[in-house]
Short mmCIF file of C-alpha atoms in Angstrom, two decimals:
data_model
loop_
_atom_site.label_atom_id
_atom_site.label_comp_id
_atom_site.label_asym_id
_atom_site.label_seq_id
_atom_site.Cartn_x
_atom_site.Cartn_y
_atom_site.Cartn_z
CA MET A 1 -4.48 6.17 -23.46
CA ALA A 2 -2.66 9.27 -23.28
CA VAL A 3 0.33 8.42 -21.12
CA THR A 4 3.07 11.21 -20.68
CA GLU A 5 6.47 9.52 -19.61
CA THR A 6 9.75 10.07 -19.45
CA ALA A 7 11.19 6.77 -20.70
CA PRO A 8 14.78 5.53 -18.77
CA GLY A 9 17.45 6.69 -20.66
CA GLU A 10 15.09 10.04 -22.10
CA ALA A 11 16.55 13.40 -21.10
CA MET A 12 13.85 15.26 -19.00
CA ALA A 13 12.47 18.35 -21.28
CA GLY A 14 14.10 21.68 -20.85
CA HIS A 15 17.28 19.82 -18.93
CA THR A 16 20.77 21.00 -19.88
CA PRO A 17 23.38 19.82 -17.20
CA VAL A 18 25.47 22.90 -16.69
CA GLU A 19 27.58 21.51 -13.64
CA GLU A 20 30.44 19.12 -14.20
CA PRO A 21 30.02 15.55 -12.53
CA SER A 22 32.94 16.53 -9.71
CA THR A 23 31.30 19.64 -8.85
CA ALA A 24 27.65 18.14 -8.83
CA ARG A 25 29.08 15.60 -6.28
CA SER A 26 30.25 17.94 -3.90
CA ALA A 27 27.36 19.78 -3.99
CA HIS A 28 25.34 16.37 -3.72
CA GLU A 29 27.36 15.30 -0.33
CA GLY A 30 27.64 18.54 0.72
CA ILE A 31 23.70 18.96 1.12
CA LEU A 32 23.54 15.44 2.47
CA ARG A 33 26.17 16.35 4.95
CA ARG A 34 24.52 19.67 6.48
CA GLN A 35 21.03 17.45 6.45
CA SER A 36 22.32 14.65 8.72
CA ALA A 37 23.88 17.86 10.96
CA ARG A 38 20.73 19.94 11.16
CA GLU A 39 17.64 17.97 10.73
CA SER A 40 15.57 15.64 13.33
CA ALA A 41 17.09 12.02 14.25
CA ALA A 42 13.25 11.22 13.05
CA ARG A 43 13.92 11.05 9.43
CA THR A 44 13.67 8.03 7.39
CA TYR A 45 13.58 7.88 4.08
CA ALA A 46 16.58 10.00 3.71
CA ARG A 47 18.44 7.65 5.88
CA ALA A 48 17.66 4.53 3.20
CA LEU A 49 17.88 6.72 0.23
CA PRO A 50 20.63 9.20 0.49
CA ILE A 51 19.93 11.07 -2.88
CA VAL A 52 18.97 14.83 -3.30
CA PRO A 53 16.40 15.22 -5.94
CA VAL A 54 16.64 18.20 -8.17
CA ARG A 55 14.39 17.29 -11.27
CA ALA A 56 11.71 14.81 -11.77
CA ARG A 57 9.17 13.88 -14.15
CA GLY A 58 6.89 10.73 -14.19
CA LEU A 59 8.43 8.19 -13.31
CA THR A 60 12.27 9.49 -13.36
CA ILE A 61 13.87 11.84 -10.45
CA GLU A 62 17.21 13.21 -11.12
CA GLY A 63 19.62 13.64 -8.17
CA ALA A 64 22.07 17.00 -7.67
CA ASP A 65 24.99 14.61 -8.74
CA GLY A 66 23.56 13.91 -11.77
CA ARG A 67 22.68 10.23 -11.38
CA ARG A 68 18.72 9.00 -12.66
CA TYR A 69 16.90 6.82 -10.97
CA LEU A 70 12.94 5.16 -11.63
CA ASP A 71 11.05 6.07 -8.78
CA CYS A 72 8.96 3.06 -6.99
CA LEU A 73 8.10 4.57 -3.84
CA SER A 74 6.40 7.37 -5.63
CA GLY A 75 5.60 9.51 -2.26
CA ALA A 76 4.72 6.57 -0.24
CA GLY A 77 1.79 6.02 -3.12
CA THR A 78 0.91 9.55 -3.13
CA LEU A 79 1.78 10.39 -7.15
CA ALA A 80 -0.49 8.15 -8.89
CA LEU A 81 0.64 10.21 -12.07
CA GLY A 82 4.01 10.35 -11.23
CA HIS A 83 6.23 13.27 -10.90
CA ASN A 84 4.49 16.39 -12.45
CA HIS A 85 2.17 15.43 -14.38
CA PRO A 86 1.04 17.91 -16.85
CA VAL A 87 -2.41 17.87 -16.39
CA VAL A 88 -1.47 18.31 -12.58
CA LEU A 89 1.44 20.99 -13.36
CA GLU A 90 -1.46 23.01 -15.47
CA ALA A 91 -4.21 22.89 -12.72
CA ILE A 92 -2.01 24.42 -10.07
CA ARG A 93 -0.84 26.82 -12.55
CA LYS A 94 -4.46 27.63 -13.53
CA VAL A 95 -5.56 28.36 -10.12
CA LEU A 96 -2.26 30.24 -9.78
CA ASP A 97 -2.83 32.48 -12.51
CA SER A 98 -6.16 33.14 -11.66
CA GLY A 99 -5.78 35.39 -8.58
CA ALA A 100 -8.13 33.36 -6.59
CA PRO A 101 -7.27 32.81 -2.78
CA LEU A 102 -5.03 30.27 -1.55
CA HIS A 103 -6.24 30.11 1.76
CA VAL A 104 -9.75 30.15 2.49
CA LEU A 105 -10.06 28.14 5.48
CA ASP A 106 -13.61 25.84 4.99
CA LEU A 107 -14.96 28.72 3.27
CA ALA A 108 -16.63 27.49 -0.23
CA THR A 109 -14.80 28.18 -3.37
CA PRO A 110 -15.13 26.93 -7.25
CA VAL A 111 -12.02 25.12 -6.85
CA LYS A 112 -13.50 23.42 -3.90
CA ASP A 113 -16.56 22.72 -5.66
CA ALA A 114 -15.24 21.30 -8.53
CA PHE A 115 -12.60 19.02 -6.11
CA ILE A 116 -15.92 17.40 -4.20
CA THR A 117 -17.84 16.76 -7.78
CA GLU A 118 -15.06 14.96 -8.96
CA LEU A 119 -14.70 12.89 -6.09
CA PHE A 120 -18.66 12.46 -5.62
CA ARG A 121 -18.48 10.72 -8.79
CA THR A 122 -15.74 8.27 -8.30
CA LEU A 123 -17.04 6.74 -4.72
CA PRO A 124 -18.51 3.53 -4.43
CA PRO A 125 -22.30 3.15 -5.39
CA GLY A 126 -24.67 3.40 -2.43
CA LEU A 127 -22.16 6.03 -0.53
CA ALA A 128 -22.40 8.90 -3.25
CA ASP A 129 -26.03 9.85 -3.17
CA HIS A 130 -26.00 10.14 0.97
CA ALA A 131 -22.35 11.25 1.62
CA ARG A 132 -20.90 14.30 3.32
CA VAL A 133 -17.27 15.31 3.49
CA GLN A 134 -14.93 16.86 6.13
CA PHE A 135 -11.97 18.84 5.04
CA CYS A 136 -9.07 18.05 7.54
CA SER A 137 -5.83 18.85 8.38
CA PRO A 138 -3.27 17.89 4.91
CA ALA A 139 -2.01 14.60 6.50
CA GLY A 140 -3.83 11.09 6.17
CA THR A 141 -3.17 10.66 9.98
CA ASP A 142 -5.62 13.62 10.71
CA ALA A 143 -8.55 12.22 8.55
CA VAL A 144 -8.09 9.38 10.78
CA GLU A 145 -8.89 11.27 13.85
CA ALA A 146 -11.52 13.41 12.62
CA ALA A 147 -13.14 9.83 11.79
CA PHE A 148 -12.85 8.29 14.90
CA LYS A 149 -14.12 11.59 16.51
CA LEU A 150 -17.29 11.13 14.55
CA VAL A 151 -18.31 7.57 14.92
CA ARG A 152 -17.64 7.92 18.41
CA ALA A 153 -20.13 11.40 18.61
CA ALA A 154 -22.44 9.36 16.53
CA THR A 155 -22.72 6.46 18.46
CA GLY A 156 -22.40 7.76 21.88
CA ARG A 157 -19.91 4.60 22.10
CA ASN A 158 -15.67 4.85 22.56
CA GLY A 159 -13.89 1.88 21.95
CA MET A 160 -12.51 1.01 18.00
CA LEU A 161 -11.50 -1.98 16.66
CA ALA A 162 -8.49 -2.53 14.24
CA PHE A 163 -6.09 -5.09 13.56
CA ALA A 164 -2.94 -6.53 13.74
CA GLY A 165 -0.28 -4.90 11.14
CA ALA A 166 -2.41 -1.71 10.71
CA TYR A 167 -0.80 1.18 10.21
CA HIS A 168 -3.55 4.14 10.16
CA GLY A 169 -1.15 7.37 10.86
CA MET A 170 1.16 8.68 13.42
CA THR A 171 -0.99 11.03 15.75
CA ALA A 172 -1.96 9.32 19.05
CA GLY A 173 -5.23 8.13 17.91
CA ALA A 174 -3.87 6.23 15.06
CA LEU A 175 -0.87 5.35 16.59
CA GLU A 176 -3.49 3.40 18.71
CA ALA A 177 -5.31 1.71 16.11
CA SER A 178 -1.95 0.70 14.41
CA GLY A 179 0.13 -2.43 14.58
CA ASP A 180 2.99 -0.92 16.98
CA ALA A 181 0.79 0.49 19.57
CA PHE A 182 2.48 0.75 22.91
CA ASP A 183 -0.70 2.18 24.72
CA VAL A 184 -3.27 -0.08 23.91
CA ARG A 185 -6.63 1.81 24.05
CA VAL A 186 -8.45 -0.73 20.83
CA ALA A 187 -9.40 -3.92 20.63
CA ARG A 188 -7.07 -5.98 17.93
CA LEU A 189 -8.30 -8.35 15.27
CA PRO A 190 -6.14 -11.01 13.52
CA TYR A 191 -5.76 -9.67 9.73
CA PRO A 192 -6.20 -13.05 7.39
CA GLN A 193 -2.95 -13.56 5.14
CA ASP A 194 -1.66 -16.85 3.89
CA TYR A 195 1.93 -16.81 3.82
CA ARG A 196 1.74 -15.85 7.93
CA CYS A 197 -1.36 -16.74 8.98
CA PRO A 198 -2.14 -16.09 12.63
CA PHE A 199 -3.53 -19.15 13.17
CA GLY A 200 -1.20 -21.58 10.91
CA VAL A 201 -3.28 -23.05 7.84
CA GLY A 202 -3.72 -20.04 5.78
CA GLY A 203 -6.14 -19.70 2.31
CA PRO A 204 -10.07 -19.82 3.08
CA HIS A 205 -10.11 -21.64 6.06
CA GLY A 206 -7.56 -18.96 7.73
CA ALA A 207 -9.77 -16.01 6.48
CA GLU A 208 -12.64 -17.80 7.75
CA LEU A 209 -11.18 -18.04 11.37
CA ALA A 210 -10.17 -14.70 11.59
CA ALA A 211 -13.84 -13.59 10.81
CA ARG A 212 -15.26 -16.28 13.55
CA TRP A 213 -12.44 -14.62 16.25
CA THR A 214 -14.23 -11.12 15.57
CA GLU A 215 -17.86 -12.59 15.88
CA SER A 216 -16.79 -14.12 19.25
CA VAL A 217 -14.67 -10.84 20.45
CA LEU A 218 -18.04 -8.79 19.76
CA ASP A 219 -20.83 -11.40 20.74
CA ASP A 220 -18.72 -12.73 24.00
CA PRO A 221 -19.96 -10.78 26.89
CA LYS A 222 -16.73 -11.57 28.88
CA SER A 223 -14.35 -10.99 25.89
CA GLY A 224 -13.29 -7.92 27.88
CA VAL A 225 -14.41 -5.95 24.45
CA PRO A 226 -17.31 -3.80 24.92
CA LEU A 227 -19.69 -2.44 21.45
CA PRO A 228 -17.16 -0.45 19.83
CA ALA A 229 -17.86 2.92 17.95
CA GLY A 230 -16.67 1.53 15.17
CA MET A 231 -14.31 -0.45 13.05
CA ILE A 232 -10.96 0.40 10.98
CA LEU A 233 -9.74 -1.64 8.25
CA GLU A 234 -7.21 -0.99 5.15
CA PRO A 235 -8.40 -3.25 2.34
CA VAL A 236 -5.17 -3.61 1.31
CA GLN A 237 -2.56 -3.45 4.07
CA GLY A 238 0.67 -1.23 3.56
CA GLU A 239 3.10 -0.93 5.46
CA GLY A 240 1.64 -4.18 7.10
CA GLY A 241 3.84 -6.07 4.45
CA VAL A 242 1.22 -5.56 1.43
CA LEU A 243 -1.12 -7.75 2.07
CA PRO A 244 -4.88 -7.60 0.43
CA ALA A 245 -7.65 -9.10 2.30
CA PRO A 246 -9.73 -11.59 0.80
CA ASP A 247 -12.75 -10.04 -0.60
CA ALA A 248 -15.33 -12.38 0.83
CA TRP A 249 -13.74 -11.54 4.05
CA MET A 250 -14.26 -7.63 3.36
CA ARG A 251 -17.67 -8.69 2.72
CA ARG A 252 -18.00 -10.78 6.10
CA MET A 253 -16.66 -7.63 8.12
CA ARG A 254 -19.65 -5.38 6.46
CA ARG A 255 -22.22 -8.09 7.38
CA ILE A 256 -20.46 -8.31 11.45
CA THR A 257 -20.44 -4.63 11.40
CA ALA A 258 -23.67 -4.07 9.72
CA ASP A 259 -25.83 -6.44 12.01
CA ARG A 260 -24.55 -5.02 14.97
CA SER A 261 -24.82 -1.52 14.11
CA ILE A 262 -21.06 -0.62 14.19
CA PRO A 263 -19.46 1.90 11.51
CA LEU A 264 -17.49 0.52 9.21
CA ILE A 265 -14.04 2.99 8.43
CA ALA A 266 -12.39 2.43 5.39
CA ASP A 267 -8.77 3.61 5.63
CA GLU A 268 -8.04 4.11 1.60
CA VAL A 269 -5.51 6.44 2.15
CA GLN A 270 -2.91 4.80 0.37
CA THR A 271 -5.11 2.28 -1.68
CA GLY A 272 -7.11 4.81 -3.18
CA VAL A 273 -6.81 6.43 -6.45
CA GLY A 274 -6.80 3.24 -8.84
CA ARG A 275 -3.82 2.03 -6.86
CA THR A 276 -5.16 -1.15 -6.47
CA GLY A 277 -7.03 -1.84 -9.66
CA ALA A 278 -9.92 -0.43 -8.66
CA PHE A 279 -10.63 3.52 -8.42
CA TRP A 280 -11.42 2.31 -4.26
CA ALA A 281 -10.11 -0.90 -3.32
CA VAL A 282 -13.08 -1.80 -1.39
CA GLU A 283 -15.00 -1.58 -5.13
CA HIS A 284 -13.06 -5.37 -5.25
CA SER A 285 -15.21 -6.53 -2.56
CA GLY A 286 -18.31 -4.51 -3.40
CA ILE A 287 -18.60 -3.26 0.00
CA THR A 288 -20.16 0.25 0.61
CA PRO A 289 -18.50 1.32 4.00
CA ASP A 290 -19.86 4.01 6.23
CA VAL A 291 -16.84 5.83 6.28
CA MET A 292 -14.28 6.17 4.11
CA VAL A 293 -10.59 8.38 4.95
CA LEU A 294 -8.95 9.60 2.12
CA SER A 295 -5.78 11.44 1.57
CA LYS A 296 -1.93 11.06 -0.78
CA ALA A 297 -3.16 10.53 -4.11
CA ILE A 298 -6.38 12.79 -3.92
CA GLY A 299 -4.04 15.93 -3.17
CA GLY A 300 -2.66 15.27 -6.83
CA SER A 301 0.88 15.66 -4.91
CA LEU A 302 -0.29 18.13 -2.87
CA PRO A 303 -1.02 17.65 1.22
CA LEU A 304 -5.06 17.14 1.43
CA SER A 305 -6.68 14.66 3.73
CA VAL A 306 -10.70 14.39 3.76
CA VAL A 307 -13.36 11.75 5.51
CA VAL A 308 -16.27 10.78 3.45
CA TYR A 309 -19.30 9.04 5.39
CA ARG A 310 -22.40 8.51 5.55
CA ASP A 311 -24.95 11.51 5.98
CA ASP A 312 -26.97 10.00 8.95
CA LEU A 313 -23.60 10.22 10.89
CA ASP A 314 -23.01 13.83 10.31
CA VAL A 315 -23.73 15.07 14.06
CA TRP A 316 -20.67 17.11 14.18
CA GLU A 317 -21.03 20.79 16.33
CA PRO A 318 -19.39 23.20 14.79
CA GLY A 319 -15.62 23.18 14.68
CA ALA A 320 -16.27 19.90 16.41
CA HIS A 321 -12.89 18.84 13.99
CA ALA A 322 -11.06 22.03 12.17
CA GLY A 323 -7.66 22.77 10.90
CA THR A 324 -6.14 26.28 9.71
CA PHE A 325 -5.23 24.27 6.10
CA ARG A 326 -8.12 22.38 5.33
CA GLY A 327 -8.59 24.47 2.59
CA ASN A 328 -5.68 23.80 0.14
CA GLN A 329 -6.80 25.24 -3.42
CA LEU A 330 -3.88 24.02 -4.97
CA ALA A 331 -4.60 20.65 -3.71
CA MET A 332 -8.06 20.22 -4.57
CA ALA A 333 -7.18 21.83 -7.92
CA ALA A 334 -4.07 18.97 -8.23
CA GLY A 335 -6.60 16.47 -6.88
CA THR A 336 -9.37 16.94 -9.16
CA ALA A 337 -7.39 16.73 -12.20
CA THR A 338 -5.68 13.91 -10.70
CA MET A 339 -8.62 12.04 -10.51
CA ALA A 340 -10.47 13.00 -13.60
CA TYR A 341 -7.47 11.89 -15.58
CA VAL A 342 -7.34 8.33 -13.97
CA ARG A 343 -11.14 7.89 -14.26
CA GLU A 344 -11.08 9.02 -18.24
CA ASN A 345 -8.01 7.26 -19.25
CA GLY A 346 -8.87 3.95 -17.80
CA LEU A 347 -5.30 3.67 -15.34
CA THR A 348 -7.59 1.48 -12.90
CA GLU A 349 -7.72 -0.73 -16.02
CA ARG A 350 -4.35 -0.47 -16.46
CA ALA A 351 -3.25 -0.70 -13.04
CA ALA A 352 -4.96 -3.98 -12.71
CA THR A 353 -3.68 -5.29 -15.77
CA LEU A 354 0.02 -4.50 -15.76
CA GLY A 355 0.21 -5.19 -11.69
CA ALA A 356 -0.67 -8.80 -12.44
CA ARG A 357 1.83 -9.25 -15.18
CA MET A 358 4.47 -7.84 -12.60
CA LEU A 359 3.23 -9.96 -9.98
CA ASP A 360 3.92 -13.39 -12.43
CA GLN A 361 7.33 -12.27 -13.07
CA LEU A 362 8.33 -12.02 -9.70
CA ARG A 363 6.80 -15.28 -8.62
CA GLY A 364 9.08 -16.34 -11.53
CA LEU A 365 11.77 -14.92 -9.66
CA SER A 366 10.47 -16.07 -6.55
CA ARG A 367 11.03 -19.96 -8.08
CA GLU A 368 14.42 -18.88 -8.78
CA PHE A 369 15.74 -17.34 -5.52
CA SER A 370 14.71 -19.07 -2.20
CA VAL A 371 15.56 -15.75 -0.29
CA ILE A 372 12.16 -14.90 -1.66
CA GLY A 373 9.59 -16.23 0.37
CA ASP A 374 6.54 -15.03 -1.15
CA VAL A 375 5.02 -12.70 -3.76
CA ARG A 376 1.53 -10.71 -3.28
CA GLY A 377 -0.11 -6.99 -4.02
CA ARG A 378 -2.63 -5.99 -5.95
CA GLY A 379 -2.85 -3.92 -8.82
CA LEU A 380 0.49 -1.72 -8.77
CA MET A 381 0.50 -2.11 -4.69
CA ILE A 382 3.16 -4.78 -4.95
CA GLY A 383 5.43 -6.74 -2.07
CA MET A 384 8.16 -9.21 -2.32
CA GLU A 385 9.14 -10.48 1.39
CA MET A 386 12.40 -11.66 2.01
CA VAL A 387 13.80 -14.71 4.26
CA GLU A 388 16.23 -16.57 5.94
CA MET A 389 17.32 -19.44 3.88
CA ALA A 390 17.26 -22.74 5.33
CA GLU A 391 19.97 -24.43 6.65
CA GLY A 392 22.07 -26.03 4.00
CA GLU A 393 19.60 -24.53 1.13
CA GLY A 394 21.60 -23.11 -1.98
CA GLU A 395 20.82 -20.27 -3.58
CA GLY A 396 18.76 -20.92 -7.08
CA ASP A 397 17.17 -24.24 -6.43
CA GLY A 398 13.91 -22.64 -7.08
CA TRP A 399 12.46 -24.47 -3.84
CA GLY A 400 10.89 -22.29 -0.99
CA VAL A 401 10.05 -24.40 2.60
CA ALA A 402 6.97 -26.55 1.16
CA GLY A 403 9.13 -28.22 -1.96
CA PRO A 404 7.59 -27.51 -5.43
CA GLY A 405 4.47 -25.49 -5.67
CA GLY A 406 4.79 -24.45 -1.84
CA ALA A 407 5.44 -20.82 -0.49
CA ASN A 408 7.31 -19.80 -3.97
CA GLY A 409 4.06 -21.13 -6.27
CA PRO A 410 0.70 -21.82 -6.04
CA ASP A 411 -0.60 -24.97 -4.63
CA GLU A 412 -3.57 -26.15 -3.54
CA THR A 413 -4.18 -23.74 -0.81
CA GLY A 414 -4.19 -20.80 -2.95
CA ARG A 415 -0.87 -19.71 -1.40
CA SER A 416 0.92 -17.37 -2.92
CA GLY A 417 -0.27 -14.06 -5.56
CA GLN A 418 -3.02 -12.17 -4.27
CA SER A 419 -2.46 -13.30 -1.06
CA THR A 420 -5.25 -15.34 -0.96
CA GLY A 421 -7.84 -16.57 -3.62
CA PRO A 422 -11.43 -14.46 -2.23
CA TYR A 423 -13.09 -17.40 -0.08
CA GLU A 424 -16.99 -17.20 0.25
CA ALA A 425 -18.24 -17.91 3.68
CA GLY A 426 -20.81 -20.48 2.43
CA GLY A 427 -18.75 -22.03 -0.10
CA PRO A 428 -18.08 -25.05 -0.66
CA GLY A 429 -19.19 -27.45 1.82
CA GLY A 430 -22.60 -25.65 2.38
CA SER A 431 -23.75 -22.88 4.38
CA ASP A 432 -22.35 -20.42 7.48
CA GLU A 433 -24.95 -22.74 9.62
CA ASP A 434 -24.04 -26.27 7.93
CA ARG A 435 -20.36 -25.70 7.95
CA GLY A 436 -18.44 -26.07 11.27
CA ALA A 437 -14.86 -25.13 11.74
CA ALA A 438 -13.99 -29.00 10.76
CA GLY A 439 -16.40 -28.82 8.22
CA SER A 440 -14.75 -25.74 6.85
CA LEU A 441 -11.38 -27.36 6.64
CA GLY A 442 -12.44 -30.35 4.98
CA SER A 443 -14.10 -28.59 2.37
CA VAL A 444 -11.20 -26.53 1.29
CA GLY A 445 -8.88 -29.07 0.71
CA LEU A 446 -6.30 -27.85 2.74
CA ARG A 447 -3.17 -30.23 2.56
CA SER A 448 -2.45 -32.19 5.69
CA ALA A 449 1.22 -31.54 6.48
CA GLY A 450 1.71 -33.43 9.82
CA GLY A 451 2.04 -37.00 10.50
CA GLU A 452 4.63 -37.74 12.91
CA GLY A 453 6.61 -35.04 14.71
CA GLY A 454 5.08 -32.59 11.65
CA VAL A 455 2.35 -29.98 12.52
CA MET A 456 -1.29 -30.36 13.18
CA PRO A 457 -3.47 -31.55 10.43
CA GLY A 458 -4.92 -29.28 7.70
CA SER A 459 -1.84 -26.43 8.69
CA ILE A 460 1.22 -25.16 6.85
CA PRO A 461 4.14 -25.47 7.44
CA PRO A 462 5.46 -22.42 9.22
CA PRO A 463 7.62 -19.97 6.62
CA ARG A 464 11.31 -19.06 7.52
CA PRO A 465 12.06 -16.22 9.53
CA ALA A 466 11.62 -12.87 7.53
CA SER A 467 14.79 -10.87 7.15
CA SER A 468 15.38 -7.32 7.11
CA GLU A 469 18.44 -7.81 6.52
CA ARG A 470 18.18 -9.09 3.20
CA ALA A 471 15.38 -6.59 2.57
CA VAL A 472 17.49 -3.63 3.16
CA ALA A 473 20.34 -4.81 1.27
CA VAL A 474 17.94 -5.58 -1.74
CA GLN A 475 16.69 -1.36 -1.52
CA ARG A 476 20.49 -0.64 -1.26
CA GLU A 477 21.62 -2.73 -4.52
CA CYS A 478 18.19 -1.40 -6.35
CA LEU A 479 19.41 2.07 -5.32
CA ARG A 480 23.16 1.22 -6.84
CA ARG A 481 21.66 0.61 -10.14
CA GLY A 482 19.11 3.43 -10.18
CA LEU A 483 15.68 1.94 -8.90
CA ILE A 484 14.17 3.32 -5.67
CA VAL A 485 11.55 0.87 -3.63
CA GLU A 486 10.33 1.21 -0.39
CA LEU A 487 10.42 -1.46 2.72
CA GLY A 488 7.79 -2.44 4.65
CA GLY A 489 6.08 -5.13 6.90
CA ARG A 490 6.14 -6.24 10.19
CA HIS A 491 9.88 -7.14 10.39
CA ALA A 492 10.97 -4.17 7.60
CA SER A 493 11.29 -7.53 5.47
CA VAL A 494 9.07 -6.77 2.43
CA VAL A 495 10.17 -4.81 -0.76
CA ARG A 496 7.63 -2.68 -1.83
CA LEU A 497 6.73 -1.21 -5.16
CA LEU A 498 4.09 1.89 -5.64
CA PRO A 499 4.86 2.81 -9.03
CA PRO A 500 2.72 5.63 -10.92
CA LEU A 501 -0.12 4.39 -12.90
CA THR A 502 1.42 6.24 -15.91
CA ILE A 503 4.21 3.65 -15.88
CA THR A 504 4.57 2.36 -19.36
CA ASP A 505 5.50 -1.22 -20.32
CA GLU A 506 8.87 -0.32 -21.19
CA GLN A 507 9.45 1.05 -17.51
CA ALA A 508 7.76 -1.98 -15.97
CA THR A 509 10.32 -4.33 -17.67
CA ALA A 510 13.38 -1.82 -16.69
CA VAL A 511 12.00 -1.81 -12.62
CA LEU A 512 11.65 -5.81 -12.83
CA ASP A 513 15.20 -6.28 -14.66
CA ARG A 514 17.04 -3.78 -12.18
CA LEU A 515 14.95 -5.34 -9.08
CA ALA A 516 15.93 -8.88 -10.50
CA ASP A 517 19.65 -7.79 -10.15
CA ALA A 518 19.27 -6.64 -7.13
CA VAL A 519 18.01 -10.01 -5.51
CA ALA A 520 20.70 -11.80 -7.35
CA ALA A 521 23.06 -10.03 -6.28
CA VAL A 522 22.00 -10.07 -2.34
CA ALA A 523 21.24 -13.82 -3.09
CA ARG A 524 24.64 -14.90 -4.21
CA GLY A 525 26.28 -13.00 -1.66
CA HIS A 526 28.42 -10.28 -3.65
CA GLY A 527 26.92 -6.90 -3.34
CA SER A 528 27.84 -5.30 -6.80
CA GLY A 529 26.41 -8.36 -8.62
CA ALA A 530 27.39 -9.23 -12.31
CA GLY A 531 23.67 -8.96 -13.28
CA ARG A 532 21.26 -11.80 -13.48
CA GLN A 533 21.24 -12.08 -17.01
CA GLN A 534 25.22 -12.71 -17.12
CA GLN A 535 25.13 -15.24 -14.03
CA ARG A 536 22.30 -16.80 -16.01
CA ARG A 537 24.63 -17.31 -19.15
CA ARG A 538 27.67 -18.26 -17.44
CA ARG A 539 25.48 -21.14 -15.72
CA SER A 540 24.38 -21.61 -19.29
CA GLU A 541 28.12 -21.99 -20.32
CA GLY A 542 29.45 -24.18 -17.50
CA THR A 543 31.61 -21.24 -16.26
CA GLY A 544 29.43 -19.70 -13.35
#
């Protein structure tokens, strides 16, 4: 597999520093000062990451002050191939040099035709042969709006189902379906998760309860939720805290919606194009959604968003959803090159293998530092939740709230790792019909942490409070060490890694080393940190 990358410490091709460090630093500070004075208070990344990127290649960014960083933000998951990948640059240059029009509204062009052909080649089985594609305005949130309009027009219904913790964009309709909505016009459902299970049980039984709640809401004539126009879900909640949905729960949602003629919308804006170890994250569960919302990586680093949906839903009137910039030729060319490169070079399999290795190493880190409450993810979409320490607990003891094999390591409930092991609704204990709630609870072998004064039988001890303060501190310490990471989660307590799919083994090691140093510095309460290896050496020598 040919992967063109800039390794840590390697100079970027064609770059010769021309400014003295003091001059560069002055220019860097001046740009940041002017940004703060002139830009909107709504800016986000610029506050947590006070850098001024001037050059970038692969995983590496160089700032105006001459510092170099390993970028595990990747444009919030947009850069599947990292910064300025040669195949992307070549595709863009080819369009520019051809004299082709750059702005064409929704007219047909050879560039668009090639993009659609490559996109359809990658779609889940069962959808590509019966699909239509709607090009939207550049942002993914507009594709979400288009999907909502589409299913409402197709069904004649109005309501939507969404999940707690979801993030679908910043426009009005997308926000209504997201986890932090203020004016709620979308019914909320529980999203399964282990570490902070809304039912307090986690594992397969927690996912089963979430599915049964969904069925109850839809089938109870007094639930207050009429039959909706559609259900939207993320196969992995990204902004919600890197929460992979169990595969069998995804299949259950597919059955629930199909049985009730509710179109299922999969939001693959951040999970798509190989990020999770499959080209589209729904492929892990084998389901075929009715609608897919796509953006970020499909534009190859440039703005592009589309909705792909079953052809029998194609009830649009001309102009029912339009946008001036829905014909972005450069983004289509870059996206075609990106999708083809990912597909032809096995980068989905690479993401699955390397992601599993990185998760395993981070779980080891979580056993060393109890400020890490949970490690979870899928492929190269990884989250590490920071928590408060238990009263009287020292760092480096290696235990989470549940002791050995609890929150920081696998136990009989399957907690930690890829959120949960996939559960089968008719798994141990018989079929759905055979298994009541109590039978399901018994069949999955959940431990009882109850007893006198304890929690209810079959439940798990509640996790410690999330710590956004510690997460911010880890992000800051990472930046000091030349590593860019994202934060997310309900309480902004999850440190997120979204490296490009082209990351090398050497770079992955460098990322994890810097992250481990940052966690050690925060956990032990000294900001600059002596470094994890130095601390271990001092302990082994009896001087730490």
